[in-house]
Coordinates of C-alpha atoms and ligand atoms in Angstrom, one line a residue:
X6 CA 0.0 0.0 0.0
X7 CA 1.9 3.0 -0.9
X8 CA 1.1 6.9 -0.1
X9 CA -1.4 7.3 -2.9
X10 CA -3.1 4.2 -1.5
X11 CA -3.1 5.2 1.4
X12 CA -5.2 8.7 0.7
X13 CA -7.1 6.6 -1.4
X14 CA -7.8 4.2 1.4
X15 CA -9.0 7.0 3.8
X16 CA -11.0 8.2 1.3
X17 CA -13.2 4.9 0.9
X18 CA -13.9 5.4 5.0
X19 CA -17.3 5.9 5.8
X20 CA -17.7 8.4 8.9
X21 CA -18.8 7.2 12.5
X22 CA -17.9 3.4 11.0
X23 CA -14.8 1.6 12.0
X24 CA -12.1 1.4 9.6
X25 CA -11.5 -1.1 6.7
X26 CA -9.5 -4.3 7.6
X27 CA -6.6 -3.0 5.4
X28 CA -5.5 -0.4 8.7
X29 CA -5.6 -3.3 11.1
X30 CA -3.9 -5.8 9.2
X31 CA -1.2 -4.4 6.6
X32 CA 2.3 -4.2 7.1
X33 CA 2.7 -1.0 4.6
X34 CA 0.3 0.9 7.0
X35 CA 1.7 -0.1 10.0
X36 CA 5.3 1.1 8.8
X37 CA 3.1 4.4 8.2
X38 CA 1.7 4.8 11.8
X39 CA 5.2 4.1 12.7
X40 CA 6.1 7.0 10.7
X41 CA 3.3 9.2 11.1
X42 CA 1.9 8.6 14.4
X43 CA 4.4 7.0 17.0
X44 CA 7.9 8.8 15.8
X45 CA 6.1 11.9 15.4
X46 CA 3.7 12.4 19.0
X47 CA 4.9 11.8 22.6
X48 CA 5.0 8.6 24.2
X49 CA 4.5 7.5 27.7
X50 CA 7.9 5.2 28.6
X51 CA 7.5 4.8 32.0
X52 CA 8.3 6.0 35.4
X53 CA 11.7 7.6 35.9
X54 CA 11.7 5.8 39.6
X55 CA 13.0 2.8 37.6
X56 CA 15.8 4.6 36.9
X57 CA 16.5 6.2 40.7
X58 CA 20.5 6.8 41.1
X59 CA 22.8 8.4 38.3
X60 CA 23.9 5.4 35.9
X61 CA 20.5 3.0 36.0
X62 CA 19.0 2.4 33.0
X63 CA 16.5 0.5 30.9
X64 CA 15.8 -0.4 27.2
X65 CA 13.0 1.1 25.6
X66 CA 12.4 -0.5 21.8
X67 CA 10.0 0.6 19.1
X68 CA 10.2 -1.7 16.3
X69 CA 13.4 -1.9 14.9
X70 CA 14.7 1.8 17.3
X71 CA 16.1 0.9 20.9
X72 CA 17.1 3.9 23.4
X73 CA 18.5 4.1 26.3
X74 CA 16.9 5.6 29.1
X75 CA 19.6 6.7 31.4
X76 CA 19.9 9.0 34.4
X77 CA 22.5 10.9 34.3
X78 CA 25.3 12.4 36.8
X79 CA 23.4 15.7 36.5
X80 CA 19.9 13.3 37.5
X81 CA 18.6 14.4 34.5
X82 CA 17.1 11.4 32.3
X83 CA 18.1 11.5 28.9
X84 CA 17.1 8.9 26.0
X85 CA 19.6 8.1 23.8
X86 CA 20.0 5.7 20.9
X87 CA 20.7 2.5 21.5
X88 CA 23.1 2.5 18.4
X89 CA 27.2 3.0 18.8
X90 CA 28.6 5.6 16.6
X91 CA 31.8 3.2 15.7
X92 CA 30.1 0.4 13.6
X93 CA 26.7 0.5 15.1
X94 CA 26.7 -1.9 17.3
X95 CA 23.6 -2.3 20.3
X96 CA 25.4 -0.8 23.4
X97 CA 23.4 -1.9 25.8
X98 CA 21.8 -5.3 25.6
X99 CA 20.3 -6.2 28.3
X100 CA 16.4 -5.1 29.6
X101 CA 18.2 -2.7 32.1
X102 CA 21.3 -1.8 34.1
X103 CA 24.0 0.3 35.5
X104 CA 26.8 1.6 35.1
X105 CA 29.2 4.6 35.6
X106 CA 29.3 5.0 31.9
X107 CA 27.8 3.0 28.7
X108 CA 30.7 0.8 27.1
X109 CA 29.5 -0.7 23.9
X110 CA 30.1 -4.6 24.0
X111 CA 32.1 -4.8 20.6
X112 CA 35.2 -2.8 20.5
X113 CA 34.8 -1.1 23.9
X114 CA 33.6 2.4 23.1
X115 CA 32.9 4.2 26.0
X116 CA 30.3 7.1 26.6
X117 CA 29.5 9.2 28.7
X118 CA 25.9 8.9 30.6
X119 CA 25.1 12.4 28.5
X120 CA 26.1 10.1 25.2
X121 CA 29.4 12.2 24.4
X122 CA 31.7 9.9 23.3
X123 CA 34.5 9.8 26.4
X124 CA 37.1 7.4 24.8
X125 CA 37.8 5.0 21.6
X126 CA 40.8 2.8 22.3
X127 CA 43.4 2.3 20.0
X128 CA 42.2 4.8 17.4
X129 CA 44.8 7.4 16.6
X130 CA 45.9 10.3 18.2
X131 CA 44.3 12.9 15.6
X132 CA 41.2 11.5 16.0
X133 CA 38.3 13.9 17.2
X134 CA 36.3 12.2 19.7
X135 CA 33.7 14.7 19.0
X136 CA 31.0 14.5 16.5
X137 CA 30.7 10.7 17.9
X138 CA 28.6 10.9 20.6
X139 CA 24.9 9.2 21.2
X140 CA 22.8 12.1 20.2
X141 CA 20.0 12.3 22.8
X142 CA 16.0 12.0 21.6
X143 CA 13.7 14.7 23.4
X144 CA 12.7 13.3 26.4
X145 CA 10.9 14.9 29.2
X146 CA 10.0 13.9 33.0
X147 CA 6.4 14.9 34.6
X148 CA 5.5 14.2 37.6
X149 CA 7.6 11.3 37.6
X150 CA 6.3 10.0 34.1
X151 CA 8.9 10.1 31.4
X152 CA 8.0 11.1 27.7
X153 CA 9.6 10.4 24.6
X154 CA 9.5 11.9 21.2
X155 CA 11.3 10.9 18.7
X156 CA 10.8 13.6 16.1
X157 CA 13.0 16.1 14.9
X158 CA 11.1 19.0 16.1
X159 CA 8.0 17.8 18.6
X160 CA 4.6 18.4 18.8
X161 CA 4.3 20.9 21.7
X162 CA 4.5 19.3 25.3
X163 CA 4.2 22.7 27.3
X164 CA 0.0 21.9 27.8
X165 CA 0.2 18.3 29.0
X166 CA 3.0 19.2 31.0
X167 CA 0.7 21.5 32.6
X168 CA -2.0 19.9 32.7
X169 CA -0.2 16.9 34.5
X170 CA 1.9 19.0 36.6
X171 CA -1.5 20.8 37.9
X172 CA -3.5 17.6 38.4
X173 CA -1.0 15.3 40.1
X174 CA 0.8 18.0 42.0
X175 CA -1.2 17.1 45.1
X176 CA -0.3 13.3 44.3
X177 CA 3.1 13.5 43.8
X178 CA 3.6 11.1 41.5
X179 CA 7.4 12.5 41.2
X180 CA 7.6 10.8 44.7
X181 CA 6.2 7.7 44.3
X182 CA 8.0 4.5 43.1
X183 CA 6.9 1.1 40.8
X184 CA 5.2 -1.3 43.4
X185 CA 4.4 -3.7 40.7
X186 CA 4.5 -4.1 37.0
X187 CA 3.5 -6.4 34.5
X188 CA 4.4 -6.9 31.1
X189 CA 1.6 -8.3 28.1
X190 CA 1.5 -9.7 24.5
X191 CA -1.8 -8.8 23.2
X192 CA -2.4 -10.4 19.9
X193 CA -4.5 -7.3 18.3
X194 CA -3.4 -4.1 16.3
X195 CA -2.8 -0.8 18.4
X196 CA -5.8 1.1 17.3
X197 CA -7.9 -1.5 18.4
X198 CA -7.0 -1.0 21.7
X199 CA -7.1 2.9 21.7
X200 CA -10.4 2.3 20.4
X201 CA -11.2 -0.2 23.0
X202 CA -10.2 2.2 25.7
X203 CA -12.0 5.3 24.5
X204 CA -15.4 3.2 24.9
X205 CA -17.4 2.2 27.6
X206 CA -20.5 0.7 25.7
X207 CA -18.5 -2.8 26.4
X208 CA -18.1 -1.9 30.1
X209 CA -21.6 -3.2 31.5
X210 CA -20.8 -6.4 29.7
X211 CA -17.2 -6.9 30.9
X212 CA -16.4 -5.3 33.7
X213 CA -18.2 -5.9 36.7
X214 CA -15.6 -4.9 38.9
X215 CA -15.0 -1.7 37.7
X216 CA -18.8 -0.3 37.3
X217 CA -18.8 -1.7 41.0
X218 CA -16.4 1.0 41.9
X219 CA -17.2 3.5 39.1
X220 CA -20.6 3.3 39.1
X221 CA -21.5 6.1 36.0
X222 CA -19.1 3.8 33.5
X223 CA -22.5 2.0 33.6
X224 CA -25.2 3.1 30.7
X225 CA -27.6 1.2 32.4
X226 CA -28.3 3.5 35.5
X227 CA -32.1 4.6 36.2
X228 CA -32.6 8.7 35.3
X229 CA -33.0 8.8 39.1
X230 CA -29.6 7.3 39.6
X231 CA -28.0 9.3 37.3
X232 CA -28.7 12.3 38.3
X233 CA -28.0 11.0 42.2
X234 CA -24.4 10.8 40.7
X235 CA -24.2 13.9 38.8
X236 CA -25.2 15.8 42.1
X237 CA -22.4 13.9 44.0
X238 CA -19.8 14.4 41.4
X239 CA -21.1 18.2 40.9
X240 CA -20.6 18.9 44.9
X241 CA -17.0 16.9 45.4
X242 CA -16.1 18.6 42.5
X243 CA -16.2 21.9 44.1
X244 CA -15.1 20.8 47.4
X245 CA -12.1 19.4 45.8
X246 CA -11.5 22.7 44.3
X247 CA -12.3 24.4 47.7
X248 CA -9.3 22.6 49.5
X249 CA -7.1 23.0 46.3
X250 CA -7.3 19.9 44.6
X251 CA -7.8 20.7 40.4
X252 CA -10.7 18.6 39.2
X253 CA -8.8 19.4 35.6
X254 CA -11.1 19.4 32.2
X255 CA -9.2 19.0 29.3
X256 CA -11.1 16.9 27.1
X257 CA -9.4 15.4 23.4
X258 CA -10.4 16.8 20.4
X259 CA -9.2 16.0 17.0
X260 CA -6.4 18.3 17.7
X261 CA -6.0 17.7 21.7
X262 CA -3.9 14.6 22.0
X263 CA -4.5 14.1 25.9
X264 CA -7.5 14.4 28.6
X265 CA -7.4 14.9 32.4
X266 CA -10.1 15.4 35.0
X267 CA -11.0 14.0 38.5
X268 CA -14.4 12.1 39.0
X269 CA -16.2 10.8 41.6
X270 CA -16.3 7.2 42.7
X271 CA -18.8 5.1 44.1
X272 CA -20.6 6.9 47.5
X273 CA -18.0 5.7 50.4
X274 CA -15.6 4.5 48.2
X275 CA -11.8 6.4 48.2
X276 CA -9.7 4.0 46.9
X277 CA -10.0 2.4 42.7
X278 CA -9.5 -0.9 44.8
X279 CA -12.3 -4.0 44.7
X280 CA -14.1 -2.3 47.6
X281 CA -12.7 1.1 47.6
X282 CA -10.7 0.7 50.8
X283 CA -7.8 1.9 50.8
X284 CA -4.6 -0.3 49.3
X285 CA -1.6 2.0 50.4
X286 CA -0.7 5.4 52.3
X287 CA -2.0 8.5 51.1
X288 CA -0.1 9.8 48.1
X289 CA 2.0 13.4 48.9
X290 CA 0.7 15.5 50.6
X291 CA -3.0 14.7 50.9
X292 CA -4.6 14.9 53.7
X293 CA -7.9 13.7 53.0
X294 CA -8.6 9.8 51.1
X295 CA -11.7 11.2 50.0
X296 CA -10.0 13.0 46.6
X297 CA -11.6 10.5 44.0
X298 CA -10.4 9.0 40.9
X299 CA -7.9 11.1 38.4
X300 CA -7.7 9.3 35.1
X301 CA -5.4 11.1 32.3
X302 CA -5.3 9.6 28.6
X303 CA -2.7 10.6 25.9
X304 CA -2.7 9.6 22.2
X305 CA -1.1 7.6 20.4
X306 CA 0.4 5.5 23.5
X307 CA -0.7 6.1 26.9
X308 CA -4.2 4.4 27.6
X309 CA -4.5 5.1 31.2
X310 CA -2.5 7.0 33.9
X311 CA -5.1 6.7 36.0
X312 CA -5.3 6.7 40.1
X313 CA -6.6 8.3 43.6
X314 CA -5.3 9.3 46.7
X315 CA -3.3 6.0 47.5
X316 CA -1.8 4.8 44.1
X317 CA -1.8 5.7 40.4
X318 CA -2.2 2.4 37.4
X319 CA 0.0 3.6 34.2
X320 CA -1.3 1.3 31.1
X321 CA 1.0 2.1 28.0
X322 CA 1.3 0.2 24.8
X323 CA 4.3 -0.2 22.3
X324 CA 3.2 -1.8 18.8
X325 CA 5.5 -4.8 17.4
X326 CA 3.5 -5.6 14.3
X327 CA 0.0 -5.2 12.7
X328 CA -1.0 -8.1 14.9
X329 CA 0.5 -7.5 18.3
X330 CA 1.3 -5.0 20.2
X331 CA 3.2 -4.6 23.8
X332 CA 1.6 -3.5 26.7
X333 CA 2.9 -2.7 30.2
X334 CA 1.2 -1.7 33.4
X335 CA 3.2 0.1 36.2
X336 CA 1.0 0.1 39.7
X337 CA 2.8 3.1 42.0
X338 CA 2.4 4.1 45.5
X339 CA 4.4 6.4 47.6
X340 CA 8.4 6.2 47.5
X341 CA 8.3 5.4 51.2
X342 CA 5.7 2.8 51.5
X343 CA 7.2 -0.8 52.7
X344 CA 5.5 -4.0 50.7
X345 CA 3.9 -6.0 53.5
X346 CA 3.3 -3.4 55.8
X347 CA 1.8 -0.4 53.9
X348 CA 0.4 -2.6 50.7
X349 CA -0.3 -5.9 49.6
X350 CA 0.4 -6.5 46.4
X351 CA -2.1 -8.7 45.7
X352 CA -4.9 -6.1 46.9
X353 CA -3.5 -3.4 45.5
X354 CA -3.1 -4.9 41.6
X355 CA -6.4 -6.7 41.8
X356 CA -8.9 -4.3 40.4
X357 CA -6.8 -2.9 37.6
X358 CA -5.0 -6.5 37.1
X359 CA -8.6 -8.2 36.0
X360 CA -9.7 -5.0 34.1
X361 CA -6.8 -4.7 31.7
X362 CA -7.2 -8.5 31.5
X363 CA -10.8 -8.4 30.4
X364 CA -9.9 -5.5 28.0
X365 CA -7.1 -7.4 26.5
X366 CA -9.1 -10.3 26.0
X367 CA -12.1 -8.0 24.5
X368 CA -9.3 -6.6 21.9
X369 CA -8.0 -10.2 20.9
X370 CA -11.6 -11.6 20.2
X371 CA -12.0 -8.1 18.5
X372 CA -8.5 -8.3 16.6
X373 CA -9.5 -12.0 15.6
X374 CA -12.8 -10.9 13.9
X375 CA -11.4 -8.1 11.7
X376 CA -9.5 -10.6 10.7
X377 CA -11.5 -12.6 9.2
X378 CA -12.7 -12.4 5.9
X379 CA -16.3 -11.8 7.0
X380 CA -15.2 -8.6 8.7
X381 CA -16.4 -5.2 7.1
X382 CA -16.4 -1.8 9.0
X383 CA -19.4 -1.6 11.3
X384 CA -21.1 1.5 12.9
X385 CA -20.2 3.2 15.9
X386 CA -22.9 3.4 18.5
X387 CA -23.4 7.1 20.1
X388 CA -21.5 5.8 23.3
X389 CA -18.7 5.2 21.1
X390 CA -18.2 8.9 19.7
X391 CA -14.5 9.0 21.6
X392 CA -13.8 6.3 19.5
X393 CA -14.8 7.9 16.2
X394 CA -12.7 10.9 17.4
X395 CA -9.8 9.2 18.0
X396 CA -10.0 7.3 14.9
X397 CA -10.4 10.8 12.8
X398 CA -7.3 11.5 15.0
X399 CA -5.7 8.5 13.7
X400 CA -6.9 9.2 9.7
X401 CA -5.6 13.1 10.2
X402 CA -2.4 12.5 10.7
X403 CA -1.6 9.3 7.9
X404 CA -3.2 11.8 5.7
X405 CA -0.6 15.1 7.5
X406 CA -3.6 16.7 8.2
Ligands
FES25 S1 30.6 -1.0 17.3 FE1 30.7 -0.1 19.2 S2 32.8 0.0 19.6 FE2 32.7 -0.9 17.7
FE2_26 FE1 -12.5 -1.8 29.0

């Protein structure tokens, strides 16, 4: 499918329908939202507490590209390519590390944690050490998340910064640390599971747990019960704002790639936990569990940063191929907090452990029937209209809208 085809392609796409099987199956488009999509826009890496003391790093690959994520003397974490400048060689080759500096394994270049190239043995005397070094991507830390963006020139991160920066700062997500993660294969294309989690028509079917805690992810509630809701949410919403919590707003539009706002939670319930207890100590410097549910979005990678006032759930995805597509879930809770005595692990994972299980499981069976050669694009229902959104998201920028 070349770049003609491809406008073509968008072209034949009837609005408010899902797409044609072509953009979940074909190799030639998924090099293009490679291209178009994922090196061009921000994407959610993980939490820079992986990485705590000058010298740690980890491995972060998208498709063929591997960086390094590396903090460096200055604490500042820098991502830079995985890729020596001698003959190209991978540098470092295992999932993570330390070290004082990075010495690639093949002829022993070493560099600097800042990438410049510190010393090339036995190459001579006028050579200039210079132009050799590992030229860092943009990379950014909020709040303890880090961002990449592999773009020349990047799209604009000044309004999530703020946006995170004036939701979480209560949180202190900078202060917390990776309490549990877990790593998936999920055997469906990438869209499917942005489209997946810009829904909740599937919620009342599949997740029983989650409409248990979040009650108004349910489209089944009586008028009376609805508006019971609405009032609650409308009057923790401004007593959130009364003791300085921000409630947030920002919704995504075709051209807004992120959204953040607090909600309320089930009456009684302060924790996203199975019974809305809570799972860990209060996160910085709350005072109050009562400070409801934050969930935060960002296209084209980050599905969920989502949390309250004990512990946040990041859910981000990495595609590998039209067919699969990496996913990894970080559960965090303060920096201080001992396993054992301040958290279980078991109760702390649990709710957000069997959600992103049911919603992998919905993409697979969702993946496996676009498939087919039965499939052709269906309608979206009006609960779905995130979805559509996203999806003209998605069609705007293969076509550099
Ligand atoms: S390829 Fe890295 S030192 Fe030769
Ligand atoms: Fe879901």
């Amino acid at each position: 499918v070349v770049e003609t085809t491809i406008q073509e392609l968008v072209s034949t796409r009837r609005k408010g329908w899902t797409l044609p099987q072509v953009f979940y199956t074909d190799p030639e488009i998924f090099e293009a939202d490679l291209e178009k999509v994922f090196r061009r826009y921000w994407l959610m890496i993980g939490h820079a507490s992986r990485i705590p003391k000058p010298g740690d790093w980890f491995v972060y690959r998208l498709a063929q590209d591997s960086y390094i994520i590396v903090r460096g003397k200055d604490g500042v974490v820098r991502a830079l390519p995985n890729s020596c400048t001698h003959r190209g060689s991978a540098i470092c080759i295992t999932p993570e590390g330390h070290g004082a500096q990075l010495v690639c394994p093949y002829h022993q270049w070493v560099f600097d944690l800042d990438g410049t190239l510190k010393a090339a043995r036995l190459m001579p005397p006028e050579f200039d050490k210079s132009p050799f070094g590992l030229k860092p991507a943009h990379c950014r830390v909020v709040q303890g998340c880090i961002f990449l963006s592999l773009a020349e020139s990047p799209p604009d991160f000044e309004p999530v910064a703020r946006d995170l920066q004036d939701i979480l700062a209560a949180h202190e997500l900078d202060r917390t640390k990776v309490a549990f993660s877990r790593e998936y294969e999920i055997k469906a294309n990438w869209k499917l599971i942005f489209e997946n989690f810009r829904e909740c028509y599937h919620c009342d079917g599949n997740h029983p747990e989650l409409v248990n805690t979040i009650p108004w992810l349910s489209l089944h509630l009586s008028k009376e019960r609805q508006a019971e809701l609405d009032a609650l949410n409308d009057s923790k919403r401004q007593h959130w704002e009364r003791i300085g919590l921000s409630v947030g707003g920002t919704a995504m539009t075709r051209q807004v790639c992120h959204l953040s706002y607090r909600f309320v939670m089930r009456e009684g319930f302060v924790s996203a936990s199975m019974d809305g207890k809570p799972v860990a100590p209060l996160l910085g410097r709350l005072k109050d569990p009562d400070a409801g549910g934050v969930t935060i979005q960002m296209y084209p990678n980050c599905l969920v940063l989502d949390g309250c006032s004990d512990h946040f759930v990041a859910s981000y995805i990495t595609p590998v191929s039209p067919t699969l597509c990496h996913a990894r879930v970080d559960w965090l809770v303060r920096e201080d907090a001992v396993e054992g005595k301040d958290y279980q692990i078991d109760r702390l994972t649990k709710l957000y452990s069997i959600t992103a299980q049911q919603d992998w499981t919905l993409c697979e069976n969702n993946h496996a029937g676009v498939s087919s050669r039965a499939y052709r694009p269906g309608p979206y229902a009006p609960s779905e209209g995130n979805t559509e959104l996203f999806v003209e998201w998605y069609l705007d920028q293969l076509t550099d809208k």
